[in-house]
Structures are given as structure tokens and as C-alpha cells.
Tab-separated table of C-alpha atoms in Angstrom:
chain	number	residue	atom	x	y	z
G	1	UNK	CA	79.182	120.860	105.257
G	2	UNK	CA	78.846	122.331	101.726
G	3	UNK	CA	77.015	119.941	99.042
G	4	UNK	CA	80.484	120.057	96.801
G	5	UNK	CA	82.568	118.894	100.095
G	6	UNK	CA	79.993	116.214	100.508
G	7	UNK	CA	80.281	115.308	96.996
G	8	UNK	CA	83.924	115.117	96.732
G	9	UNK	CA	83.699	113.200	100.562
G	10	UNK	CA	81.383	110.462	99.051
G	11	UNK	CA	83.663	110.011	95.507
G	12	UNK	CA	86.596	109.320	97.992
G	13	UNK	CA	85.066	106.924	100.129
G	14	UNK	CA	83.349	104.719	96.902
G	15	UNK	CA	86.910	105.029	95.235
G	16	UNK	CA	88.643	103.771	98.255
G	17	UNK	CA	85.808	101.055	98.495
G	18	UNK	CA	87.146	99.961	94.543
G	19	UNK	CA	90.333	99.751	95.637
G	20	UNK	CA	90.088	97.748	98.520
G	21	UNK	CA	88.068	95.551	96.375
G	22	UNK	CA	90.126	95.217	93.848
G	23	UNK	CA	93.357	94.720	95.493
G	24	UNK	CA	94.872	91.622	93.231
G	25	UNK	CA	95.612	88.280	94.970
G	26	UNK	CA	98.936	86.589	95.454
G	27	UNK	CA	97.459	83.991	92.630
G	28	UNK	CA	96.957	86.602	90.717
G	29	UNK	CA	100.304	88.255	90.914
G	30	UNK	CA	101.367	84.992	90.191
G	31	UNK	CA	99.518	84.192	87.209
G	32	UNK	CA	100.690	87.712	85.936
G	33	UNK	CA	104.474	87.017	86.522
G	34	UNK	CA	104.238	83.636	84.207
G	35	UNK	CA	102.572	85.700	81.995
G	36	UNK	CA	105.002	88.364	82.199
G	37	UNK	CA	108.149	85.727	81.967
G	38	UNK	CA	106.418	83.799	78.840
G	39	UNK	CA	106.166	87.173	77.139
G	40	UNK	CA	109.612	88.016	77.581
G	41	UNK	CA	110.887	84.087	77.008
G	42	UNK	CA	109.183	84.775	73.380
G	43	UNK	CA	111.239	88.078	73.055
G	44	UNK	CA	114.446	86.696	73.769
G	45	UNK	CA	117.111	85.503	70.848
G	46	UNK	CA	117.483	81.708	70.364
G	47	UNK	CA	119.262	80.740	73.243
G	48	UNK	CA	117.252	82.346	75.870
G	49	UNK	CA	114.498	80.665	74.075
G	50	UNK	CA	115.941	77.198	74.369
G	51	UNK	CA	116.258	78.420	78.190
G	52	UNK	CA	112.947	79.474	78.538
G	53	UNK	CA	111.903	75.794	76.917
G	54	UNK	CA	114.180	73.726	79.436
G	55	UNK	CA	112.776	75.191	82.279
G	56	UNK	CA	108.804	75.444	81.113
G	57	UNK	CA	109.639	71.549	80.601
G	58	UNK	CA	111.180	71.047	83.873
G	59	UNK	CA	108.481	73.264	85.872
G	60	UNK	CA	105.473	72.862	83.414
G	61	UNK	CA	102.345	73.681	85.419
G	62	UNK	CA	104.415	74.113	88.544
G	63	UNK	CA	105.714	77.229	87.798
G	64	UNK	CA	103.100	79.559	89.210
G	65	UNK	CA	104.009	76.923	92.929
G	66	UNK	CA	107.632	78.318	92.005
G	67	UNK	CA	106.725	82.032	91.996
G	68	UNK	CA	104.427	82.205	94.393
G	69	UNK	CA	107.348	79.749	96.877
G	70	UNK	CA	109.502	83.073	96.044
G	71	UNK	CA	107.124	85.808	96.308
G	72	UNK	CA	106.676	87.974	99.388
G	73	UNK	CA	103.467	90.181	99.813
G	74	UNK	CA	102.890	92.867	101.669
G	75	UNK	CA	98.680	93.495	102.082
G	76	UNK	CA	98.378	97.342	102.871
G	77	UNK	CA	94.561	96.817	102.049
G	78	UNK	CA	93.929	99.344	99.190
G	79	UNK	CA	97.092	97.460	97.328
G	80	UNK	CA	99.816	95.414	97.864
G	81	UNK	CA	103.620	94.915	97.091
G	82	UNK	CA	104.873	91.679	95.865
G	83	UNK	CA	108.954	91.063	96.091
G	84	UNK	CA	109.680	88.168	94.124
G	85	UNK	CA	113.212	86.714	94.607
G	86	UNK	CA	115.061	85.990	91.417
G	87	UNK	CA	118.063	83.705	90.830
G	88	UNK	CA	120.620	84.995	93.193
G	89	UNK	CA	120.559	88.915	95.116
G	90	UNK	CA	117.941	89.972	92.066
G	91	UNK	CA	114.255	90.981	93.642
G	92	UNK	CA	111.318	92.564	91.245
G	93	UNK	CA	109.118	95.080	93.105
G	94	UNK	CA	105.518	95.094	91.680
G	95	UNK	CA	102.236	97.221	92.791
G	96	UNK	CA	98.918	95.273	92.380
G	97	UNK	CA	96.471	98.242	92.760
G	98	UNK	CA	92.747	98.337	90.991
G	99	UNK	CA	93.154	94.432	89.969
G	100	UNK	CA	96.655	95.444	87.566
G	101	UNK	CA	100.267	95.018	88.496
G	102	UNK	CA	102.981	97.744	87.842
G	103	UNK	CA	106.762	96.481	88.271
G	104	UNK	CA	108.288	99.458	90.281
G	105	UNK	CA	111.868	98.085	90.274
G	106	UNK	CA	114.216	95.169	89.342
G	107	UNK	CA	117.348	94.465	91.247
């Protein structure tokens, strides 16, 4: 084997290691979609704001129990896919890959 096939062989295998190691937690994922739905509650006009108050009341610390309750994961080792039921037929698809999340689709 040539020293620059050993090379790239050896890069692969480390970056695969990262990955692996990095592949982000369902609390995670959950802590990220609170995050996600706070940013876009603060976004929002004035009555998706009142919206966004009644239920942060209602749920307060609970809400990360609600997402995670509605959250599917799917642990392919080197990432994962969380499918997070919304209110009614709606589903986000996220990536959690390298500790970050990347929302692939919303239904």
C-alpha cells in the first residue's frame, strides 16, 4: 500500500471516529428544537407571540418532556434522524451529525 493511500486510509478512519463521537443525543435534539421554537416564537407578529406565551406558561420547563414524548430517532451510529410529530399530519426531519442539527424537511 502506497504512503498517500495509507494517509488518506487513516484520515477516514479518525474522521469516522469524530463522527461517531459526536453523534448528538435525543436531549440534545431536544434542547435544540426549544431553542429552535423560542427563536421563531420571538419572530412571529403579536399573536403568534401571545401563542408562543400561553403555551411556554402551560408547558414551562416541560417542554423539552413534550418534544422529546413526540420525537422519533433513528441511531445509524455516525448520525441520526429525529422525526418530531407536530400538531396534526406535520413531521420535521432533522440530521444531528458532528454534534449540529440540520432540518432536512417540514411536512
Amino acid at each position: 500500500m502506497k504512503n498517500s493511500n495509507l494517509v488518506f486510509l487513516i484520515i477516514g478512519v479518525v474522521f469516522l471516529g469524530i463522527m461517531g463521537v459526536t453523534n448528538p443525543s435525543q436531549d440534545k435534539y431536544s434542547r435544540y428544537f426549544v431553542t429552535k421554537i423560542n427563536r421563531e416564537c420571538n419572530k412571529q407578529g403579536e399573536l403568534q407571540s401571545v401563542v408562543c406565551t400561553w403555551i411556554r406558561t402551560i408547558f414551562g420547563e416541560n417542554i423539552e418532556k413534550l418534544v422529546d414524548g413526540r420525537t422519533e430517532r433513528s441511531n445509524l451510529l455516525l448520525f441520526s434522524v429525529y422525526k418530531t410529530q407536530l400538531i396534526g399530519q406535520s413531521e420535521v426531519t432533522t440530521i444531528g451529525v458532528l454534534d449540529n442539527f440540520i432540518t432536512v424537511s417540514k411536512d
